[in-house]
Amino acid sequence: MDGLKDIVGDVALGEPIKCVDMHTTGEPTRIIYSGYPRLTGTLLQQRAQALKEYDHIRKRLMLEPRGHWDMYGAILRPETELVAAGKADMGVLFTHNDGYSTMCGHATIALGRFLVDANESIFPRGKKLRYDKDISSFHLSLHVPSGPLEVTVPAQPNGKSDPSRPVSFISVPSFATGVSVKVPLSPEYHWPELGNRTFVTADFSYGGAFYCMIDAKELGFPEGLANLDLSKMDHASKQLKAAVNANAELSFCTKHPVTEEMSYLYSIMIVDTSLRAEHGSTKNGMGEPDHAGEETGLCFFANQQIDRSPTGGAVAARVALAYNKGKLSIGQRWTYHSLLSQRTGVGGFTGSVIEALPSSLEQAHVRVRVEGTAHYTGMFTAVVEDRDSLSMTGFALHQLKGCQR
């Protein structure tokens, strides 16, 4: 703020909101650490308050002219019920182009590094983090709306995070809710690539949020994700999501057994199980693949936002689904690529079941370890100049009347 004053002089600027920007496999996380209004109550109550009273700030930080349609954010919440009880070190609310997520893996990976590196004024509990000398890593607990996540952050000898090694987190209990579910598609939900078909077959699973997983060929794209038209994929996934949401008979696919706030379809994950990294797979010390297999996915979430990363919550959901199908055993590692990591060979996430949980429900509940890397991209201070009504809230150009994306 002082730096801007030095440049422009005595200009009437509102209260600044300070952020650090990071990316995880190209997917942004704008971490809001100062200047956001105070929220009260449980973390879910804070989420509801943010939506009701301060959603204009979400739009200001996520949308144009300060952000873009695919921007993602994380609002630090140092006061939550789990932090107060000593069961978490920090809370967070996740934001996107349409509201507030219940879970976000790529942002968790970025936050792990940031919290280890942050000074005491930002993260007072940072000096109390548990250090594991055997693996030269810090352990911290992050309270997200879907529950607590255990995060492990590799450290350098100077105590700062080590960007050369992956951050990992252990998911909330994850489980499949529907395997090979037929989704009826009435004419209003058709897309051209579907042809004369009246339904598609998809899987549903939970990894902190609910995901619908469908093979790209099943969606009507015979070449899978190898050669794709993003606009056509966007339309098909949007129609599929609308069809699922409109069908009350499919509500079991997105029904959380405990918390109603989690009971909605967050994302369509289009999968291509045959697509491997173009630049080769990672190897272990013996020159062998360090995983049992790999696949690629394209994630549309929120209001058709495209994830550049492999999507950490979806990795937990996909691992839980594979375990449910008997395709992945406890301890087996699987690599999940986004389009970006598949094309570049950089940034794939790995997922593995670390524990099967006892459950009285039909679904097998598991905890999943997800690993990935994140990096800093800059710092950002958001201000609003007096009389600047256009950027007070933010906008999306393609949503203006008469405009199409």
Short mmCIF file of C-alpha atoms in Angstrom, two decimals:
data_model
loop_
_atom_site.label_atom_id
_atom_site.label_comp_id
_atom_site.label_asym_id
_atom_site.label_seq_id
_atom_site.Cartn_x
_atom_site.Cartn_y
_atom_site.Cartn_z
CA MET A 1 0.00 0.00 0.00
CA ASP A 2 2.75 2.45 0.92
CA GLY A 3 4.53 1.59 -2.32
CA LEU A 4 1.45 2.53 -4.35
CA LYS A 5 1.12 5.80 -2.41
CA ASP A 6 4.75 6.56 -3.24
CA ILE A 7 3.95 6.22 -6.94
CA VAL A 8 0.53 7.88 -7.28
CA GLY A 9 0.60 10.26 -4.33
CA ASP A 10 -2.44 11.31 -2.31
CA VAL A 11 -5.16 9.26 -4.02
CA ALA A 12 -8.23 8.16 -2.07
CA LEU A 13 -7.91 4.38 -1.86
CA GLY A 14 -10.01 2.05 0.25
CA GLU A 15 -8.84 -0.47 2.81
CA PRO A 16 -6.31 -2.78 1.12
CA ILE A 17 -6.71 -6.53 0.93
CA LYS A 18 -3.34 -8.26 0.84
CA CYS A 19 -2.70 -11.50 -1.01
CA VAL A 20 0.05 -13.87 -2.05
CA ASP A 21 -0.39 -15.59 -5.40
CA MET A 22 0.74 -19.18 -6.00
CA HIS A 23 0.11 -21.88 -8.56
CA THR A 24 -0.21 -25.66 -8.35
CA THR A 25 0.39 -27.19 -11.79
CA GLY A 26 -0.65 -23.87 -13.28
CA GLU A 27 -3.87 -23.59 -11.27
CA PRO A 28 -3.85 -20.28 -9.35
CA THR A 29 -4.43 -19.79 -5.66
CA ARG A 30 -4.80 -16.20 -4.47
CA ILE A 31 -4.22 -16.46 -0.72
CA ILE A 32 -5.97 -13.63 1.13
CA TYR A 33 -4.09 -13.09 4.38
CA SER A 34 -4.95 -9.54 5.46
CA GLY A 35 -7.76 -7.00 5.06
CA TYR A 36 -10.71 -9.37 4.68
CA PRO A 37 -13.63 -8.51 7.01
CA ARG A 38 -13.93 -10.44 10.25
CA LEU A 39 -16.17 -13.51 10.19
CA THR A 40 -17.66 -15.26 13.22
CA GLY A 41 -19.02 -18.65 14.22
CA THR A 42 -18.06 -22.09 12.97
CA LEU A 43 -16.22 -22.38 9.68
CA LEU A 44 -19.45 -23.34 7.88
CA GLN A 45 -21.19 -20.35 9.49
CA GLN A 46 -18.31 -18.14 8.34
CA ARG A 47 -18.75 -19.55 4.83
CA ALA A 48 -22.45 -18.64 4.93
CA GLN A 49 -21.66 -15.16 6.27
CA ALA A 50 -19.08 -14.56 3.55
CA LEU A 51 -21.66 -15.49 0.92
CA LYS A 52 -24.40 -13.32 2.44
CA GLU A 53 -22.45 -10.21 3.44
CA TYR A 54 -19.14 -10.11 1.54
CA ASP A 55 -19.67 -11.87 -1.76
CA HIS A 56 -18.82 -8.61 -3.55
CA ILE A 57 -15.29 -9.00 -2.16
CA ARG A 58 -15.04 -12.52 -3.56
CA LYS A 59 -16.05 -11.14 -6.97
CA ARG A 60 -13.61 -8.25 -6.58
CA LEU A 61 -10.69 -10.60 -5.99
CA MET A 62 -11.64 -13.42 -8.36
CA LEU A 63 -13.14 -11.67 -11.40
CA GLU A 64 -12.01 -8.92 -13.77
CA PRO A 65 -10.26 -6.51 -13.69
CA ARG A 66 -8.10 -8.03 -10.90
CA GLY A 67 -8.64 -11.68 -11.75
CA HIS A 68 -10.32 -13.76 -14.44
CA TRP A 69 -13.04 -16.40 -14.91
CA ASP A 70 -10.74 -19.25 -13.83
CA MET A 71 -9.17 -17.53 -10.80
CA TYR A 72 -9.21 -19.36 -7.48
CA GLY A 73 -8.80 -18.04 -3.95
CA ALA A 74 -8.20 -19.06 -0.33
CA ILE A 75 -9.21 -16.82 2.57
CA LEU A 76 -7.24 -17.57 5.74
CA ARG A 77 -9.47 -18.03 8.79
CA PRO A 78 -7.32 -18.15 11.96
CA GLU A 79 -10.40 -18.45 14.21
CA THR A 80 -12.52 -21.59 13.75
CA GLU A 81 -13.99 -24.12 16.15
CA LEU A 82 -11.26 -26.66 15.38
CA VAL A 83 -8.49 -24.10 15.81
CA ALA A 84 -9.99 -23.05 19.16
CA ALA A 85 -10.12 -26.70 20.24
CA GLY A 86 -6.47 -27.25 19.29
CA LYS A 87 -7.45 -29.68 16.50
CA ALA A 88 -6.33 -27.45 13.61
CA ASP A 89 -3.59 -24.90 13.04
CA MET A 90 -5.46 -22.70 10.55
CA GLY A 91 -8.84 -22.51 8.86
CA VAL A 92 -9.56 -21.53 5.28
CA LEU A 93 -12.44 -20.68 2.97
CA PHE A 94 -12.04 -21.51 -0.71
CA THR A 95 -13.44 -19.23 -3.43
CA HIS A 96 -14.01 -19.51 -7.17
CA ASN A 97 -16.00 -17.87 -9.97
CA ASP A 98 -19.38 -18.86 -8.54
CA GLY A 99 -19.02 -18.99 -4.77
CA TYR A 100 -17.26 -21.02 -2.09
CA SER A 101 -15.93 -24.59 -2.35
CA THR A 102 -16.10 -27.14 0.46
CA MET A 103 -12.73 -28.66 -0.49
CA CYS A 104 -9.76 -27.81 -2.67
CA GLY A 105 -6.66 -29.97 -2.99
CA HIS A 106 -4.53 -27.74 -5.21
CA ALA A 107 -5.05 -24.79 -2.85
CA THR A 108 -4.26 -27.00 0.16
CA ILE A 109 -0.93 -27.92 -1.42
CA ALA A 110 -0.13 -24.22 -1.97
CA LEU A 111 -1.31 -23.27 1.52
CA GLY A 112 0.94 -25.89 3.07
CA ARG A 113 4.01 -24.19 1.67
CA PHE A 114 2.74 -20.69 2.42
CA LEU A 115 1.92 -21.42 6.07
CA VAL A 116 5.33 -23.00 6.72
CA ASP A 117 6.99 -19.95 5.17
CA ALA A 118 4.71 -17.24 6.65
CA ASN A 119 5.85 -14.99 9.47
CA GLU A 120 4.32 -14.98 12.93
CA SER A 121 2.04 -11.99 12.27
CA ILE A 122 0.26 -13.96 9.54
CA PHE A 123 0.42 -17.40 11.15
CA PRO A 124 0.89 -17.14 14.93
CA ARG A 125 0.79 -20.92 15.38
CA GLY A 126 3.59 -21.43 12.86
CA LYS A 127 6.29 -21.75 15.53
CA LYS A 128 4.35 -24.64 17.10
CA LEU A 129 4.18 -26.78 13.97
CA ARG A 130 5.30 -30.39 14.40
CA TYR A 131 8.65 -31.12 12.73
CA ASP A 132 9.49 -34.64 11.60
CA LYS A 133 13.27 -34.90 11.42
CA ASP A 134 13.14 -38.35 9.81
CA ILE A 135 11.62 -36.90 6.63
CA SER A 136 12.69 -33.25 7.13
CA SER A 137 9.09 -32.06 6.99
CA PHE A 138 6.54 -30.06 8.95
CA HIS A 139 3.08 -31.40 9.79
CA LEU A 140 0.08 -29.12 10.11
CA SER A 141 -3.69 -29.48 10.27
CA LEU A 142 -5.80 -27.32 7.96
CA HIS A 143 -9.48 -26.85 8.73
CA VAL A 144 -11.44 -26.72 5.46
CA PRO A 145 -15.27 -26.67 5.21
CA SER A 146 -15.45 -30.44 4.60
CA GLY A 147 -13.28 -31.20 7.66
CA PRO A 148 -9.63 -31.26 8.83
CA LEU A 149 -6.81 -32.15 6.45
CA GLU A 150 -3.41 -33.36 7.63
CA VAL A 151 -0.75 -31.63 5.53
CA THR A 152 2.94 -32.57 5.28
CA VAL A 153 5.32 -29.94 3.94
CA PRO A 154 8.97 -30.78 3.13
CA ALA A 155 11.44 -28.33 4.66
CA GLN A 156 14.90 -27.04 3.86
CA PRO A 157 17.65 -26.81 6.53
CA ASN A 158 16.76 -23.11 7.02
CA GLY A 159 13.23 -24.07 8.10
CA LYS A 160 11.50 -22.84 4.95
CA SER A 161 9.49 -25.05 2.65
CA ASP A 162 11.35 -27.12 0.08
CA PRO A 163 9.92 -26.59 -3.45
CA SER A 164 11.89 -29.52 -4.85
CA ARG A 165 9.76 -32.10 -2.97
CA PRO A 166 5.97 -32.54 -3.10
CA VAL A 167 3.56 -31.38 -0.43
CA SER A 168 1.02 -34.02 0.58
CA PHE A 169 -2.28 -34.02 2.41
CA ILE A 170 -4.53 -36.72 3.81
CA SER A 171 -8.12 -36.35 2.68
CA VAL A 172 -11.32 -36.29 4.65
CA PRO A 173 -13.11 -39.68 4.51
CA SER A 174 -13.73 -40.29 0.80
CA PHE A 175 -16.15 -42.72 -0.79
CA ALA A 176 -17.95 -43.70 -3.99
CA THR A 177 -21.70 -43.06 -4.07
CA GLY A 178 -22.59 -44.44 -7.48
CA VAL A 179 -20.84 -46.88 -9.83
CA SER A 180 -21.94 -47.18 -13.47
CA VAL A 181 -24.98 -45.00 -12.93
CA LYS A 182 -27.23 -44.42 -15.93
CA VAL A 183 -27.96 -40.71 -16.28
CA PRO A 184 -31.09 -40.11 -18.41
CA LEU A 185 -30.81 -37.26 -20.91
CA SER A 186 -34.06 -35.75 -22.12
CA PRO A 187 -33.91 -33.52 -25.25
CA GLU A 188 -33.25 -30.28 -23.33
CA TYR A 189 -30.04 -31.79 -21.94
CA HIS A 190 -28.70 -33.24 -25.20
CA TRP A 191 -25.47 -32.15 -26.85
CA PRO A 192 -24.55 -32.79 -30.51
CA GLU A 193 -21.82 -35.38 -29.87
CA LEU A 194 -24.33 -37.59 -28.03
CA GLY A 195 -26.08 -38.59 -31.25
CA ASN A 196 -29.35 -40.44 -30.67
CA ARG A 197 -28.42 -41.73 -27.22
CA THR A 198 -30.82 -41.03 -24.37
CA PHE A 199 -28.47 -41.66 -21.44
CA VAL A 200 -24.81 -41.84 -20.43
CA THR A 201 -23.12 -43.98 -17.79
CA ALA A 202 -21.05 -42.25 -15.13
CA ASP A 203 -19.56 -42.77 -11.66
CA PHE A 204 -20.00 -40.55 -8.61
CA SER A 205 -17.62 -40.15 -5.71
CA TYR A 206 -16.83 -37.83 -2.80
CA GLY A 207 -13.42 -36.41 -1.88
CA GLY A 208 -14.47 -33.37 0.17
CA ALA A 209 -16.90 -32.44 -2.61
CA PHE A 210 -18.97 -34.56 -4.99
CA TYR A 211 -17.63 -35.38 -8.44
CA CYS A 212 -19.24 -37.02 -11.44
CA MET A 213 -16.61 -39.01 -13.35
CA ILE A 214 -17.27 -39.91 -16.96
CA ASP A 215 -15.07 -41.30 -19.71
CA ALA A 216 -14.49 -38.85 -22.56
CA LYS A 217 -15.62 -41.46 -25.10
CA GLU A 218 -18.82 -42.10 -23.14
CA LEU A 219 -19.45 -38.37 -23.33
CA GLY A 220 -19.38 -38.63 -27.13
CA PHE A 221 -15.77 -37.81 -27.96
CA PRO A 222 -14.20 -40.91 -29.64
CA GLU A 223 -10.66 -39.50 -29.52
CA GLY A 224 -10.89 -38.98 -25.77
CA LEU A 225 -8.82 -36.08 -24.46
CA ALA A 226 -6.04 -36.52 -27.03
CA ASN A 227 -7.51 -34.04 -29.53
CA LEU A 228 -10.27 -32.02 -28.01
CA ASP A 229 -12.44 -28.99 -28.61
CA LEU A 230 -12.69 -27.30 -25.23
CA SER A 231 -15.84 -25.39 -26.15
CA LYS A 232 -17.63 -28.63 -27.08
CA MET A 233 -16.41 -30.34 -23.91
CA ASP A 234 -17.58 -27.34 -21.93
CA HIS A 235 -21.07 -27.55 -23.41
CA ALA A 236 -21.38 -31.32 -22.92
CA SER A 237 -20.22 -31.18 -19.30
CA LYS A 238 -22.56 -28.27 -18.57
CA GLN A 239 -25.52 -30.21 -19.98
CA LEU A 240 -24.59 -33.34 -18.05
CA LYS A 241 -24.29 -31.44 -14.79
CA ALA A 242 -27.67 -29.80 -15.35
CA ALA A 243 -29.25 -33.18 -16.11
CA VAL A 244 -27.90 -34.70 -12.89
CA ASN A 245 -29.01 -31.74 -10.79
CA ALA A 246 -32.52 -31.79 -12.31
CA ASN A 247 -33.08 -35.49 -11.64
CA ALA A 248 -34.32 -36.13 -8.09
CA GLU A 249 -33.83 -39.88 -8.57
CA LEU A 250 -30.06 -39.26 -8.78
CA SER A 251 -29.88 -37.31 -5.51
CA PHE A 252 -28.33 -40.35 -3.79
CA CYS A 253 -25.20 -39.74 -5.88
CA THR A 254 -24.54 -36.44 -4.13
CA LYS A 255 -25.99 -37.12 -0.69
CA HIS A 256 -23.51 -36.63 2.14
CA PRO A 257 -24.24 -39.00 5.05
CA VAL A 258 -23.64 -36.33 7.72
CA THR A 259 -23.59 -32.75 6.41
CA GLU A 260 -26.28 -31.29 4.17
CA GLU A 261 -24.02 -28.39 3.12
CA MET A 262 -21.85 -30.89 1.22
CA SER A 263 -24.78 -32.47 -0.67
CA TYR A 264 -24.44 -31.00 -4.16
CA LEU A 265 -22.61 -31.82 -7.38
CA TYR A 266 -19.49 -29.68 -7.55
CA SER A 267 -17.77 -30.94 -10.67
CA ILE A 268 -17.80 -32.98 -13.84
CA MET A 269 -14.49 -34.81 -14.28
CA ILE A 270 -13.94 -36.06 -17.84
CA VAL A 271 -11.52 -38.97 -17.76
CA ASP A 272 -9.21 -40.58 -20.33
CA THR A 273 -7.61 -43.67 -18.78
CA SER A 274 -5.45 -44.34 -21.84
CA LEU A 275 -3.73 -40.94 -21.98
CA ARG A 276 -0.26 -40.93 -20.40
CA ALA A 277 2.24 -38.13 -19.88
CA GLU A 278 3.83 -37.18 -23.20
CA HIS A 279 7.27 -36.67 -21.66
CA GLY A 280 7.46 -39.92 -19.71
CA SER A 281 6.56 -40.91 -16.17
CA THR A 282 8.43 -40.28 -12.93
CA LYS A 283 10.77 -43.07 -11.81
CA ASN A 284 11.88 -44.45 -8.50
CA GLY A 285 15.51 -45.01 -7.46
CA MET A 286 15.66 -48.24 -9.50
CA GLY A 287 14.53 -46.58 -12.71
CA GLU A 288 11.02 -48.06 -12.48
CA PRO A 289 7.70 -46.14 -12.51
CA ASP A 290 6.92 -44.87 -9.01
CA HIS A 291 3.23 -45.63 -9.45
CA ALA A 292 0.94 -48.47 -10.51
CA GLY A 293 -0.53 -46.47 -13.39
CA GLU A 294 -1.62 -43.09 -14.68
CA GLU A 295 -4.50 -41.36 -16.41
CA THR A 296 -5.65 -37.91 -17.49
CA GLY A 297 -8.71 -35.86 -16.59
CA LEU A 298 -10.34 -32.56 -17.49
CA CYS A 299 -12.21 -30.98 -14.59
CA PHE A 300 -15.08 -28.52 -15.00
CA PHE A 301 -16.16 -27.16 -11.61
CA ALA A 302 -18.24 -24.35 -10.11
CA ASN A 303 -19.66 -22.32 -13.05
CA GLN A 304 -17.74 -24.19 -15.78
CA GLN A 305 -14.37 -23.17 -14.39
CA ILE A 306 -11.54 -25.33 -15.80
CA ASP A 307 -8.93 -26.65 -13.42
CA ARG A 308 -5.37 -26.47 -14.74
CA SER A 309 -4.22 -28.89 -12.05
CA PRO A 310 -5.24 -32.56 -11.68
CA THR A 311 -7.71 -31.42 -8.96
CA GLY A 312 -6.78 -32.67 -5.49
CA GLY A 313 -10.30 -33.26 -4.20
CA ALA A 314 -11.11 -35.20 -7.36
CA VAL A 315 -7.94 -37.28 -6.91
CA ALA A 316 -9.23 -38.31 -3.47
CA ALA A 317 -12.63 -39.10 -5.01
CA ARG A 318 -11.09 -41.03 -7.93
CA VAL A 319 -8.83 -43.06 -5.64
CA ALA A 320 -11.84 -43.90 -3.45
CA LEU A 321 -13.75 -44.94 -6.57
CA ALA A 322 -10.87 -47.13 -7.81
CA TYR A 323 -10.62 -48.76 -4.39
CA ASN A 324 -14.37 -49.38 -4.41
CA LYS A 325 -14.07 -51.06 -7.82
CA GLY A 326 -11.17 -53.22 -6.66
CA LYS A 327 -8.75 -51.55 -9.07
CA LEU A 328 -6.47 -50.00 -6.44
CA SER A 329 -5.18 -51.54 -3.22
CA ILE A 330 -4.06 -49.86 -0.02
CA GLY A 331 -0.62 -48.34 -0.55
CA GLN A 332 -0.67 -48.44 -4.37
CA ARG A 333 0.17 -45.08 -5.94
CA TRP A 334 -1.61 -43.79 -9.03
CA THR A 335 -0.71 -40.67 -11.00
CA TYR A 336 -3.43 -38.29 -12.15
CA HIS A 337 -2.75 -35.75 -14.87
CA SER A 338 -4.50 -32.60 -15.96
CA LEU A 339 -4.28 -31.56 -19.60
CA LEU A 340 -1.39 -29.31 -18.63
CA SER A 341 0.66 -31.89 -16.76
CA GLN A 342 -0.08 -34.55 -19.40
CA ARG A 343 1.19 -32.29 -22.21
CA THR A 344 4.21 -30.94 -20.35
CA GLY A 345 5.08 -33.90 -18.12
CA VAL A 346 5.22 -31.50 -15.14
CA GLY A 347 2.88 -31.37 -12.16
CA GLY A 348 0.95 -34.64 -12.03
CA PHE A 349 -0.60 -35.49 -8.66
CA THR A 350 -0.23 -38.92 -7.09
CA GLY A 351 -2.91 -40.50 -4.94
CA SER A 352 -2.98 -43.59 -2.75
CA VAL A 353 -5.28 -45.15 -0.17
CA ILE A 354 -3.56 -45.09 3.20
CA GLU A 355 -6.41 -46.37 5.34
CA ALA A 356 -9.78 -48.09 4.99
CA LEU A 357 -12.22 -46.78 7.58
CA PRO A 358 -14.94 -48.74 9.35
CA SER A 359 -18.35 -47.67 8.12
CA SER A 360 -21.93 -48.79 8.71
CA LEU A 361 -22.85 -47.46 5.27
CA GLU A 362 -22.71 -49.33 1.97
CA GLN A 363 -19.86 -47.21 0.67
CA ALA A 364 -16.28 -48.10 1.57
CA HIS A 365 -14.78 -45.03 3.24
CA VAL A 366 -11.05 -44.43 2.83
CA ARG A 367 -8.46 -41.81 3.56
CA VAL A 368 -6.35 -40.83 0.59
CA ARG A 369 -2.89 -39.26 0.44
CA VAL A 370 -2.57 -36.73 -2.38
CA GLU A 371 0.81 -35.31 -3.43
CA GLY A 372 1.70 -32.35 -5.63
CA THR A 373 3.92 -29.28 -5.92
CA ALA A 374 3.13 -25.56 -5.71
CA HIS A 375 5.14 -22.41 -6.38
CA TYR A 376 4.96 -18.69 -5.65
CA THR A 377 4.05 -16.34 -8.50
CA GLY A 378 3.81 -12.95 -6.80
CA MET A 379 2.14 -10.64 -4.31
CA PHE A 380 -1.01 -8.65 -4.81
CA THR A 381 -2.73 -5.84 -2.92
CA ALA A 382 -6.31 -5.09 -3.93
CA VAL A 383 -7.63 -1.56 -3.46
CA VAL A 384 -10.72 0.29 -4.65
CA GLU A 385 -10.37 3.93 -5.57
CA ASP A 386 -13.20 6.26 -4.55
CA ARG A 387 -15.95 6.45 -7.21
CA ASP A 388 -14.69 3.32 -8.97
CA SER A 389 -18.03 1.52 -9.03
CA LEU A 390 -17.00 -0.83 -11.87
CA SER A 391 -14.25 -2.65 -9.97
CA MET A 392 -15.92 -2.43 -6.56
CA THR A 393 -17.46 -5.84 -7.23
CA GLY A 394 -15.79 -7.17 -10.37
CA PHE A 395 -17.27 -8.54 -13.57
CA ALA A 396 -17.00 -11.28 -16.20
CA LEU A 397 -17.08 -9.92 -19.75
CA HIS A 398 -18.67 -12.99 -21.33
CA GLN A 399 -21.58 -12.78 -18.88
CA LEU A 400 -22.65 -9.34 -20.07
CA LYS A 401 -25.94 -9.20 -21.91
CA GLY A 402 -25.53 -10.20 -25.55
CA CYS A 403 -22.01 -11.64 -25.05
CA GLN A 404 -20.97 -15.26 -25.40
CA ARG A 405 -17.78 -17.01 -24.40
#
